[in-house]
Amino acid sequence: MSSITTNEKVSRRDFLSIGAIVGAISAFALSIFGLMKFPMPGLFPDVSSIFKIGKVEDFPVDSSKIISDRNVMVSRDAEGIYAISLVCTHLGCIVAPSESGYKCPCHGSVYDVLGNVLGGPAPKGLNWFEVSLSPTGKLLVDASKTVKAGTKFAV
Amino acid sequence: MAKDAIEIFIENLKKLPLLFKQSLIRHDKPTSDRAKSQTVFSNIFLHIHSTRVHRYTLKPTFTFGLGIMAASSFMILCITGVILMVYYKPSVALAYDSIKDIQFIVPGGKFIRNLHRLATNIMIISVMLHMGRVFYTAAYKGERAFNWVLGVGLYIVTILLSFTGYLLPWDQLAYWAVTIGANIAASPREITDALGITSLFDIGGLTRTMILGSESIGQEALTRFYFIHIMVLPILLILLLSPHLWRVRKDGGLAKPENITEEDLVNTPKDSYSDKVFINAAPEKTYNLMCMVKGTSPAVGKGPENTVSSWPYLFTAEVGIFIFTLAICCLYALFVDAPLKEMANPMVPENPAKAPWYFLGVQELVSYSAFMGGVGIPTIVLIGLGLVPYLDREKQQLGRWFDDETGLLVATKSAIFSAVTCIGTLIFLVAFGWLRNWFPHIPQLIIIVLNPGTVLLTAVILWSIHIMKTFQSTRLAAISLFTCFIVFFLILTYFAVYHRGPNWAFYWWPSMWPIH
Ligand code: HEM
Ligand code: FES
């Protein structure tokens, strides 16, 4: 053979094979990477996270009401209206109102009436959702927007 | 004079059954030694066995047939599963009713469904026990290391099969068990929340969305669980099981001791070759594939002494175990019905919402910290299990339960140690509570690091290091660690099954649960 290949560390044939293999593997890896987006829903099939809960008059001061199909407790005190999620921050069971506030049936997390953790495995307090007023005068709760605990919607 | 074609044709027609049989089975009846061997190696399904097996490995008290039992229950599950698919409808609106139809209307439906549920339990129990037998007989060493890793993979797939199947009835049990499971997948949020980086990097939430196909459990989740349960995982299991069994064969059969005595072999079958000892004429079969690969097979240099023909001894044992497994499942299925609660109700959780028994140990850990109990500790344990054969490479006698008296002693001591620590921790927990009860504002990160689960984990790690130092042996350290984990698993499972009631509170007995 000619002298071109003699002092090469990698022969031309090996170089080309390695190149082909690397090319094939990277093409494969990239397409897998692209496919990983496949199981990620582009649009969530869930019902809208914003829902109407009624008029301001439906919530007299110092009352509270469970919106059961949304698992939210809506209360009103002198400072305003606020919505607390009833979904336990531990592993997602629905907490039930109790003497001291809320209790979770699944692993025994205990919360006070404002959703602060008193005991059990919950890593943080219950979520507070944003409350707003729609132009038609209905109160709206947005379960996709959590607000700082203690944020009340003044009416 | 040559026969004419018509005559030949008629002759062929007459001989048809015989010709067909000869083309199907191309050897004599398995009465001679030669034909017995041919039976094994000329059949694709049987040839995964070697033609002769060692008498030691046929001893019922050696393997207890647990691997075969696991495989048998998997077969039962595949068949009953396919039958259930005839009526099951994987849709949120119809799933529950279709299961109800199967349970109460379809002729034989209840029996098949019971069988499927029960075989799941048998499979899980036998896989766990099989892992225990392989571990305590040190059969994971040397060339078998990777087969142990395949085994850990099989264990994980078995557990996932059961978990995905649990959602399908769409009843209250299913819905809430899967809610909890999906949120365990999301629990790395505990860490990212504590570090305040969830909005940038929400790995927990991402995993959950991938599993559920949505933010909450609905049709997307059911569809995913359904096809994963009926397609992905069974295929994966078969893909793992094939090399698992293949390797047992390639490693020269099950791991057995070198110093086998007559005493070891009482009550094991024997045939005409079993007693023959070959001094020089050991099989010389060497690999010589296409003159390219050379090597020796594990049988080289070993005579047939103390082996018996696989046909019929091994096969009767295997078929016997299959029938035994099927018999327990059938008997149970006649008397015990698979549970079916009310239809799933996303507004009211079951109270207590308990996972199936084999997850309850983890559920107890999860009630200390979702991340540590549901992700952290299981991951550590599974990785640890997988690494056992690489970290313990001590040369030793294989194939004897607990190796010797020292092994048994260490196992017993470890069982006592772990039982005492575990029960002690649980008593402390029930009597005095844990950090959050004393300091309500304690940061979550401290609880993730310091909870009853991590305390127990640390205790056994220290204990097995102590054993490693005292006995200067990695094998004994492995025995102590493995034993401790089994005991923890048993005690935590028992505790969660019987002593956890509504609100996951402690009760002495389920009959004392408040009525609500
Ligand atoms: C679906 C689950 C499984 C099935 C169907 C299965 C099946 C089998 C069978 C039939 C054998 C032959 C010997 C015997 O019965 O003991 C075997 C051997 C073995 N299994 Fe499994 N197995 C499973 C899971 C596991 C697990 C979870 C482990 C451990 C982590 C494991 C590790 C091993 C090892 C290392 C051997 C070789 C033992 C030896 O050569 O002595 N297997 N398996
Ligand atoms: S889900 Fe509420 S305590 Fe576990």
XYZ file of C-alpha atoms and ligand atoms in Angstrom:
718
model
C 0.000 0.000 0.000
C 1.078 3.579 -0.358
C 3.033 5.298 2.360
C 0.176 7.659 3.243
C -1.399 5.338 5.794
C 1.697 3.870 7.407
C 2.368 6.430 10.110
C -1.272 7.110 10.960
C -2.411 6.009 14.404
C -5.931 5.288 13.189
C -6.273 3.747 9.779
C -8.540 5.411 7.295
C -10.915 2.482 7.405
C -11.202 2.632 11.212
C -11.599 6.364 11.126
C -14.496 6.129 8.724
C -16.149 3.314 10.695
C -15.828 5.184 13.956
C -17.196 8.280 12.270
C -20.178 6.326 10.968
C -20.849 4.748 14.353
C -20.618 8.057 16.187
C -22.917 9.598 13.586
C -25.472 6.820 13.935
C -25.402 6.892 17.719
C -25.772 10.642 17.934
C -28.626 10.639 15.445
C -30.311 7.942 17.504
C -29.704 9.741 20.789
C -30.987 13.034 19.442
C -34.152 11.478 18.095
C -34.769 9.769 21.448
C -34.226 13.127 23.098
C -36.775 14.673 20.752
C -39.223 11.860 21.402
C -39.027 12.485 25.139
C -41.271 15.456 24.505
C -43.910 13.096 23.176
C -45.366 11.938 26.514
C -45.347 15.526 27.791
C -48.835 16.869 27.116
C -48.796 20.098 25.154
C -52.245 20.963 26.359
C -53.634 19.758 29.649
C -56.916 17.918 29.314
C -58.044 19.052 32.766
C -60.986 21.330 33.360
C -60.155 25.011 33.546
C -58.398 25.997 36.735
C -60.423 29.212 37.050
C -63.915 28.852 38.424
C -66.771 31.012 39.671
C -67.838 30.589 43.260
C -70.789 32.979 43.404
C -71.431 36.544 44.397
C -69.875 38.431 47.273
C -73.245 38.384 49.081
C -73.125 34.575 49.140
C -70.247 34.818 51.613
C -71.328 36.691 54.739
C -68.503 37.903 56.979
C -67.133 35.147 59.255
C -68.552 32.306 57.242
C -66.904 29.627 55.204
C -68.033 27.205 52.560
C -66.472 24.162 50.908
C -66.606 24.140 47.111
C -66.524 20.374 47.072
C -66.112 19.670 43.374
C -63.018 21.881 43.439
C -61.683 20.860 46.825
C -61.420 24.451 47.995
C -62.549 26.094 51.221
C -63.700 29.682 50.686
C -63.949 31.856 53.800
C -64.609 35.473 54.562
C -63.637 37.517 57.551
C -63.443 41.229 58.256
C -60.349 41.586 56.073
C -61.732 39.897 53.006
C -62.356 36.672 51.136
C -59.770 33.928 50.786
C -59.643 30.459 49.262
C -57.627 27.626 50.811
C -56.946 24.434 48.900
C -58.060 21.231 50.615
C -55.413 19.166 48.840
C -52.888 17.949 51.383
C -49.375 19.177 50.547
C -47.954 15.818 51.608
C -49.245 13.431 48.980
C -52.448 14.930 47.687
C -55.281 13.452 49.747
C -58.231 15.707 50.546
C -58.111 17.098 54.070
C -61.246 17.235 56.183
C -62.214 20.092 58.513
C -61.629 19.220 62.165
C -61.817 20.956 65.556
C -58.393 22.519 65.205
C -58.531 23.256 61.492
C -57.924 20.431 59.035
C -56.780 16.841 59.263
C -55.576 14.574 56.482
C -56.906 11.008 56.457
C -53.944 9.547 54.603
C -50.892 10.036 56.814
C -52.241 12.244 59.526
C -51.035 15.735 58.644
C -52.661 18.360 60.856
C -53.255 21.988 59.836
C -54.735 24.975 61.627
C -57.712 26.932 60.247
C -55.389 29.058 58.102
C -53.689 26.003 56.649
C -50.416 26.189 58.617
C -48.872 22.816 59.420
C -49.251 21.726 63.037
C -48.033 18.164 62.706
C -47.589 15.162 60.472
C -45.500 14.743 57.353
C -46.815 17.694 55.293
C -43.821 19.703 54.127
C -45.674 23.018 53.953
C -49.001 24.687 54.655
C -52.096 24.324 52.504
C -52.048 26.414 49.324
C -53.938 29.691 49.134
C -55.448 30.484 45.757
C -55.927 33.848 44.094
C -59.435 35.273 44.476
C -60.681 38.001 42.142
C -63.863 39.610 40.950
C -65.051 39.102 37.400
C -66.532 42.045 35.444
C -69.958 40.413 35.865
C -69.697 40.653 39.624
C -68.954 36.999 40.269
C -66.085 35.916 42.504
C -63.401 33.889 40.733
C -60.852 31.489 42.178
C -57.776 30.583 40.118
C -56.419 27.229 41.301
C -53.335 27.582 39.118
C -52.208 30.722 40.958
C -51.126 30.278 44.525
C -50.704 33.361 46.653
C -48.861 33.948 49.911
C -50.796 32.544 52.866
C -52.734 35.380 54.450
C -53.512 37.178 51.192
C -57.187 38.082 51.345
C -59.312 39.696 48.674
C -60.755 42.841 50.211
C -64.355 43.505 49.224
C -42.464 -52.329 -11.606
C -42.612 -48.836 -10.103
C -45.627 -47.974 -8.014
C -47.892 -45.519 -9.611
C -48.402 -42.097 -8.118
C -51.917 -42.842 -6.920
C -50.700 -45.747 -4.793
C -47.913 -43.687 -3.280
C -50.338 -40.933 -2.536
C -52.711 -43.321 -0.757
C -49.848 -44.791 1.214
C -48.793 -41.307 2.319
C -52.350 -40.624 3.292
C -52.448 -43.758 5.441
C -49.161 -42.956 7.078
C -50.146 -39.349 7.636
C -50.472 -39.440 11.444
C -47.165 -41.266 11.787
C -45.345 -38.991 9.356
C -46.690 -35.950 11.067
C -45.603 -37.202 14.458
C -42.132 -38.034 13.160
C -41.752 -34.579 11.710
C -42.885 -33.005 14.952
C -40.748 -35.038 17.351
C -37.568 -36.141 15.661
C -36.336 -38.741 18.114
C -37.444 -41.894 19.919
C -39.552 -42.065 23.037
C -37.538 -40.737 25.993
C -36.765 -44.141 27.447
C -33.113 -44.498 26.551
C -30.507 -42.091 27.930
C -29.835 -40.909 24.404
C -33.458 -40.151 23.656
C -33.878 -38.419 26.998
C -31.070 -36.046 26.134
C -32.461 -35.533 22.644
C -35.823 -34.637 24.130
C -34.193 -31.791 25.988
C -31.888 -30.353 23.380
C -34.065 -30.735 20.326
C -36.928 -28.713 21.759
C -36.588 -24.965 21.799
C -38.577 -24.584 24.997
C -36.797 -27.337 26.880
C -33.276 -26.703 25.664
C -32.863 -23.768 28.021
C -32.246 -26.586 30.519
C -29.101 -28.653 30.314
C -29.647 -32.320 29.577
C -28.409 -33.392 32.972
C -28.788 -31.538 36.272
C -26.909 -31.960 39.495
C -28.738 -33.922 42.159
C -27.891 -31.253 44.751
C -29.865 -28.605 42.899
C -32.938 -30.830 42.832
C -33.143 -30.942 46.605
C -36.465 -29.284 47.445
C -34.981 -27.539 50.487
C -32.257 -25.936 48.396
C -34.282 -23.606 46.141
C -37.803 -24.430 47.339
C -38.644 -24.018 43.655
C -39.165 -20.313 44.222
C -37.832 -19.094 40.875
C -40.115 -21.522 39.070
C -42.974 -20.445 41.283
C -42.389 -16.816 40.283
C -42.304 -17.821 36.631
C -45.458 -19.944 37.056
C -47.401 -17.117 38.629
C -46.246 -14.826 35.824
C -47.658 -17.302 33.321
C -50.953 -17.484 35.202
C -51.058 -13.681 35.261
C -50.477 -13.409 31.520
C -53.263 -15.839 30.717
C -55.834 -14.488 33.172
C -54.856 -10.957 32.151
C -55.581 -11.618 28.509
C -58.944 -13.121 29.460
C -59.809 -10.046 31.537
C -59.017 -7.831 28.555
C -61.984 -9.329 26.738
C -64.357 -7.261 28.880
C -62.238 -4.590 30.533
C -62.659 -1.083 29.088
C -59.882 1.371 29.858
C -62.014 4.477 30.040
C -62.799 6.610 33.053
C -66.535 6.347 32.423
C -66.607 2.598 31.754
C -63.705 1.013 33.615
C -65.430 0.650 36.952
C -68.621 -0.757 35.455
C -66.725 -3.194 33.282
C -64.890 -4.554 36.310
C -68.207 -4.788 38.117
C -69.622 -6.712 35.161
C -66.648 -9.055 35.238
C -67.080 -9.573 38.962
C -70.841 -10.065 39.036
C -72.237 -10.868 35.591
C -69.714 -12.485 33.236
C -69.797 -16.270 33.739
C -66.539 -17.239 35.423
C -65.490 -13.595 35.462
C -65.234 -13.415 39.204
C -63.008 -16.491 39.293
C -60.654 -15.125 36.648
C -60.422 -11.741 38.333
C -59.779 -13.326 41.735
C -57.149 -15.527 40.140
C -55.419 -12.513 38.606
C -55.333 -10.628 41.905
C -54.134 -13.634 43.866
C -51.476 -14.646 41.402
C -50.123 -11.090 41.750
C -49.652 -11.685 45.450
C -48.081 -15.081 44.890
C -45.726 -13.616 42.303
C -44.601 -10.825 44.595
C -44.102 -13.165 47.540
C -42.239 -15.753 45.490
C -39.988 -13.167 43.827
C -39.052 -11.779 47.232
C -38.450 -15.219 48.709
C -36.476 -16.243 45.609
C -34.271 -13.207 46.062
C -33.777 -14.266 49.666
C -32.803 -17.809 48.707
C -30.319 -16.575 46.084
C -28.847 -14.178 48.603
C -28.505 -16.553 51.536
C -27.012 -19.312 49.395
C -24.460 -16.790 48.035
C -25.547 -17.621 44.493
C -24.846 -14.063 43.295
C -21.077 -14.406 43.301
C -18.509 -14.532 40.555
C -19.862 -14.994 37.068
C -23.407 -14.779 38.432
C -23.055 -11.117 39.457
C -24.870 -9.738 36.465
C -27.649 -12.274 36.799
C -28.312 -10.828 40.230
C -28.572 -7.376 38.635
C -31.063 -8.783 36.121
C -32.919 -10.177 39.125
C -33.133 -6.764 40.759
C -34.521 -5.465 37.450
C -37.117 -8.249 37.479
C -38.075 -7.324 41.026
C -38.606 -3.681 40.066
C -40.670 -4.629 37.005
C -42.778 -6.996 39.130
C -43.533 -4.203 41.606
C -44.355 -1.752 38.810
C -46.668 -4.281 37.167
C -48.607 -4.553 40.358
C -48.717 -0.791 40.862
C -49.964 -0.041 37.346
C -52.568 -2.798 37.569
C -53.918 -1.329 40.762
C -55.382 1.747 39.009
C -57.338 -0.160 36.389
C -60.540 -0.932 38.374
C -60.969 2.823 38.911
C -62.438 2.353 42.360
C -61.678 4.315 45.507
C -58.736 2.065 46.446
C -57.228 2.490 43.005
C -57.732 6.210 42.725
C -56.222 7.139 46.061
C -53.372 4.663 45.952
C -52.368 6.121 42.604
C -52.831 9.701 43.823
C -50.360 8.922 46.552
C -48.041 7.076 44.176
C -48.025 9.913 41.657
C -47.335 12.443 44.368
C -44.476 10.319 45.649
C -43.030 10.694 42.160
C -43.491 14.434 42.589
C -41.922 14.470 46.046
C -38.464 15.663 44.965
C -40.378 18.933 45.177
C -39.869 18.739 48.925
C -36.171 19.251 48.286
C -36.509 21.810 45.514
C -39.078 23.687 47.622
C -36.785 23.665 50.625
C -34.011 25.051 48.437
C -36.433 27.487 46.809
C -35.694 26.396 43.234
C -38.961 24.665 42.299
C -39.945 27.408 39.872
C -36.669 26.906 37.978
C -36.253 23.175 38.167
C -39.335 21.153 39.052
C -38.113 17.624 38.436
C -40.781 16.154 40.732
C -43.667 17.901 38.998
C -42.260 16.975 35.599
C -42.100 13.271 36.476
C -45.637 13.324 37.754
C -46.934 15.047 34.636
C -45.145 12.472 32.489
C -46.746 9.611 34.418
C -50.250 11.074 34.577
C -50.250 12.885 31.234
C -51.998 15.682 33.041
C -52.019 17.603 36.290
C -54.537 15.287 37.884
C -55.568 11.664 37.568
C -57.991 11.235 34.699
C -58.371 9.534 31.343
C -54.769 10.267 30.313
C -53.443 8.549 33.413
C -55.731 5.552 32.940
C -54.656 5.174 29.296
C -50.990 5.333 30.237
C -51.294 2.918 33.124
C -53.304 0.539 30.967
C -50.853 0.196 28.107
C -47.868 0.181 30.433
C -49.526 -2.599 32.414
C -50.590 -4.791 29.520
C -47.763 -4.139 27.020
C -44.667 -2.350 28.153
C -43.973 -4.060 31.450
C -44.847 -7.654 30.454
C -42.571 -7.336 27.405
C -39.850 -5.825 29.553
C -40.246 -8.650 32.032
C -39.880 -11.255 29.311
C -36.855 -9.405 27.913
C -35.226 -9.527 31.344
C -36.338 -13.043 32.187
C -34.917 -14.611 29.035
C -31.289 -13.700 29.717
C -31.907 -14.420 33.419
C -32.758 -18.055 32.716
C -30.262 -18.318 29.872
C -27.481 -17.273 32.190
C -28.404 -19.872 34.796
C -27.803 -22.444 32.058
C -24.594 -20.804 30.818
C -23.199 -20.641 34.344
C -23.404 -24.411 34.509
C -26.626 -24.642 36.484
C -27.306 -23.365 39.954
C -24.452 -22.424 42.260
C -23.580 -25.433 44.399
C -20.899 -26.248 46.965
C -17.711 -28.011 45.980
C -17.659 -30.262 49.023
C -20.961 -32.069 48.468
C -21.273 -35.145 50.651
C -23.535 -38.188 50.465
C -25.476 -36.678 53.327
C -26.344 -33.669 51.187
C -27.844 -35.951 48.587
C -30.233 -38.126 50.547
C -33.695 -38.217 49.043
C -32.581 -36.899 45.690
C -33.246 -38.858 42.502
C -30.594 -40.975 40.827
C -30.212 -42.650 37.455
C -27.853 -45.118 35.807
C -25.126 -42.526 35.202
C -25.289 -40.808 38.569
C -22.742 -43.090 40.161
C -20.264 -43.109 37.318
C -17.128 -41.216 38.120
C -14.965 -40.290 35.186
C -11.335 -40.070 36.021
C -9.937 -39.023 32.731
C -12.747 -39.058 30.299
C -14.445 -35.880 31.400
C -16.434 -34.259 28.615
C -14.116 -32.458 26.319
C -16.616 -30.254 24.718
C -14.989 -26.952 24.059
C -16.350 -24.024 22.166
C -15.028 -23.871 18.687
C -17.446 -21.607 16.983
C -16.454 -21.088 13.341
C -12.828 -21.558 14.444
C -12.992 -18.035 15.837
C -14.089 -18.289 19.449
C -12.359 -20.816 21.613
C -13.045 -21.593 25.210
C -14.362 -24.187 27.553
C -17.910 -24.584 28.750
C -18.570 -24.902 32.485
C -19.002 -28.664 32.026
C -15.472 -29.282 30.821
C -13.399 -31.281 33.252
C -16.459 -32.471 35.093
C -17.944 -35.917 34.757
C -21.610 -36.788 35.071
C -21.183 -37.887 38.660
C -24.120 -37.024 40.845
C -26.188 -35.697 37.982
C -29.498 -37.001 36.717
C -31.213 -36.645 33.412
C -33.368 -33.496 33.244
C -36.039 -35.593 31.601
C -37.991 -36.526 33.659
C -36.590 -35.460 37.042
C -36.234 -31.696 36.546
C -39.343 -31.399 34.410
C -41.611 -33.231 36.807
C -40.347 -30.954 39.569
C -41.061 -27.867 37.472
C -44.479 -29.008 36.350
C -45.197 -29.995 39.938
C -44.409 -26.491 41.161
C -46.535 -24.978 38.417
C -49.485 -27.163 39.389
C -48.942 -26.377 43.042
C -48.921 -22.626 42.318
C -52.021 -22.900 40.177
C -53.719 -24.976 42.850
C -53.145 -22.407 45.619
C -54.367 -19.625 43.349
C -57.482 -21.551 42.333
C -58.345 -22.584 45.873
C -57.998 -19.056 47.141
C -59.855 -17.633 44.170
C -62.838 -19.801 45.027
C -63.087 -18.448 48.548
C -61.526 -14.984 48.633
C -62.875 -12.245 46.414
C -60.679 -9.530 44.953
C -61.663 -6.228 46.574
C -63.737 -3.655 44.728
C -64.751 -0.470 46.524
C -67.078 2.285 45.388
C -66.277 4.087 42.170
C -63.404 6.554 42.362
C -64.407 9.839 43.956
C -61.783 12.589 43.666
C -63.426 14.560 46.458
C -63.425 12.032 49.283
C -60.366 9.925 50.016
C -60.662 6.537 51.600
C -59.906 6.764 55.261
C -57.469 5.190 55.885
C -56.258 5.123 52.278
C -54.041 2.086 52.284
C -51.962 0.797 49.394
C -51.751 -2.992 48.800
C -49.866 -4.759 51.580
C -46.520 -4.935 49.801
C -46.391 -1.151 49.573
C -47.483 -0.510 53.135
C -43.931 -0.632 54.503
C -43.076 2.190 52.132
C -46.320 3.979 52.984
C -45.282 3.948 56.642
C -41.932 5.494 55.670
C -43.760 8.015 53.503
C -45.746 9.127 56.518
C -42.443 10.368 57.986
C -41.227 12.164 54.875
C -42.643 11.834 51.401
C -39.329 12.290 49.658
C -37.131 10.216 51.940
C -39.640 7.428 52.437
C -40.967 7.256 48.900
C -37.934 8.079 46.773
C -34.758 8.424 48.837
C -34.719 5.252 50.921
C -36.160 2.920 48.227
C -33.573 4.201 45.744
C -30.730 3.686 48.198
C -31.966 0.176 49.006
C -32.406 -0.832 45.343
C -29.019 0.531 44.294
C -27.465 -1.159 47.313
C -29.117 -4.458 46.355
C -27.851 -4.192 42.796
C -24.298 -3.523 43.950
C -24.118 -6.416 46.434
C -22.227 -8.816 44.122
C -19.698 -6.124 43.180
C -18.961 -4.991 46.716
C -18.847 -8.476 48.229
C -16.448 -10.529 46.123
C -15.160 -12.767 48.873
C -14.329 -16.303 47.674
C -16.414 -18.813 49.528
C -18.409 -22.018 49.414
C -21.575 -21.349 47.371
C -24.933 -23.004 47.590
C -25.340 -23.545 51.307
C -27.994 -21.699 53.267
C -26.304 -19.043 55.446
C -22.898 -20.501 54.395
C -22.029 -21.962 57.810
C -22.631 -21.461 61.548
C -21.042 -18.004 61.547
C -23.341 -16.884 58.766
C -26.360 -18.174 60.622
C -25.159 -16.507 63.815
C -24.702 -13.139 62.119
C -28.108 -13.450 60.454
C -29.773 -14.249 63.789
C -27.992 -11.447 65.622
C -28.889 -8.999 62.855
C -32.516 -10.089 62.925
C -32.659 -9.472 66.666
C -30.807 -6.168 66.389
C -33.052 -4.836 63.648
C -36.257 -6.074 65.273
C -35.339 -4.287 68.496
C -34.335 -1.023 66.761
C -37.391 -1.030 64.531
C -39.915 -1.810 67.263
C -38.149 0.625 69.579
C -38.339 3.425 67.022
C -42.016 2.753 66.355
C -42.848 2.748 70.083
C -40.966 6.015 70.501
C -42.782 7.491 67.532
C -46.229 6.501 68.759
C -45.534 7.571 72.334
C -43.688 10.845 71.795
C -44.218 11.892 68.178
C -41.433 13.339 66.085
C -39.703 16.688 65.469
C -42.736 18.425 63.951
C -44.800 17.705 67.050
C -42.213 19.356 69.296
C -41.083 22.195 67.049
C -43.937 23.040 64.666
C -41.823 25.534 62.736
C -38.851 23.291 62.092
C -37.552 23.553 58.497
C -38.621 20.689 56.245
C -35.027 19.982 55.230
C -34.212 18.846 58.767
C -37.156 16.448 58.741
C -36.085 15.053 55.381
C -32.667 14.292 56.812
C -33.727 13.258 60.282
C -36.829 11.102 60.437
C -37.540 7.600 61.753
C -36.756 6.157 58.320
C -33.302 7.695 58.060
C -32.618 6.824 61.714
C -33.301 3.150 60.964
C -31.246 3.299 57.776
C -28.277 4.795 59.620
C -28.610 2.236 62.406
C -28.317 -0.749 60.038
C -25.477 0.794 58.070
C -23.517 1.312 61.290
C -24.419 -2.199 62.398
C -23.166 -3.816 59.215
C -19.948 -1.777 59.317
C -19.529 -3.092 62.841
C -20.030 -6.649 61.569
C -17.572 -6.048 58.738
C -14.940 -4.893 61.242
C -15.550 -7.619 63.795
C -15.509 -10.517 61.357
C -13.299 -8.932 58.683
C -15.737 -10.159 56.064
C -17.772 -8.354 53.421
C -20.045 -11.372 52.988
C -21.057 -11.294 56.649
C -21.625 -7.541 56.420
C -23.869 -8.174 53.415
C -25.756 -10.868 55.322
C -26.330 -8.494 58.233
C -27.528 -5.671 55.984
C -29.840 -7.901 53.951
C -31.300 -9.501 57.068
C -31.940 -6.130 58.685
C -33.787 -4.883 55.612
C -35.979 -7.967 55.506
C -36.866 -7.570 59.157
C -37.626 -3.857 58.702
C -39.787 -4.650 55.728
C -41.731 -7.266 57.682
C -42.201 -5.160 60.803
C -43.135 -1.949 58.980
C -45.562 -3.847 56.763
C -47.154 -5.551 59.750
C -47.350 -2.268 61.626
C -48.976 -0.405 58.752
C -51.440 -3.219 58.028
C -52.678 -3.751 61.569
C -51.812 -0.728 63.662
C -52.548 2.190 61.369
C -56.140 3.287 61.196
C -58.105 6.351 60.121
C -55.924 9.471 59.804
C -52.958 7.078 59.926
C -53.269 7.145 63.715
C -52.057 4.286 65.855
C -54.627 1.698 66.930
C -54.073 -1.554 68.733
C -56.373 -3.399 66.392
C -58.558 -2.635 63.354
C -61.657 -3.449 65.401
C -60.929 -0.339 67.484
C -61.196 2.042 64.523
C -63.831 4.716 65.069
C -66.969 4.270 63.032
C -67.589 7.192 60.724
C -39.884 -12.287 37.808
C -39.050 -12.632 38.708
C -38.044 -13.786 38.654
C -38.155 -15.018 38.038
C -39.335 -15.555 37.256
C -36.916 -15.727 38.284
C -36.631 -17.017 37.858
C -35.494 -17.729 38.183
C -35.332 -19.143 38.019
C -36.379 -20.105 37.457
C -34.070 -19.474 38.451
C -33.507 -20.890 38.555
C -33.237 -21.328 39.966
C -34.209 -21.140 41.090
O -35.407 -21.470 40.974
O -33.777 -20.643 42.150
C -33.414 -18.239 38.849
C -32.093 -18.126 39.317
C -31.503 -16.943 39.786
N -32.194 -15.770 40.129
Fe -34.088 -15.363 39.555
N -36.079 -14.916 39.019
C -36.730 -13.738 39.281
C -36.259 -12.676 40.042
C -34.987 -12.633 40.651
C -34.572 -11.645 41.617
C -35.468 -10.546 42.185
C -33.250 -11.925 41.912
C -32.320 -11.184 42.856
C -32.197 -9.909 42.917
C -32.848 -13.061 41.129
C -31.564 -13.606 41.100
C -31.255 -14.859 40.594
C -29.921 -15.421 40.499
C -28.585 -14.718 40.878
C -30.072 -16.733 40.004
C -28.966 -17.756 39.763
C -28.881 -18.653 40.963
C -27.850 -19.725 40.769
O -27.232 -19.782 39.681
O -27.672 -20.493 41.720
N -33.934 -13.491 40.394
N -34.314 -17.188 38.688
S -51.548 12.977 51.939
Fe -52.062 14.129 53.644
S -50.810 13.318 55.149
Fe -50.203 12.200 53.407
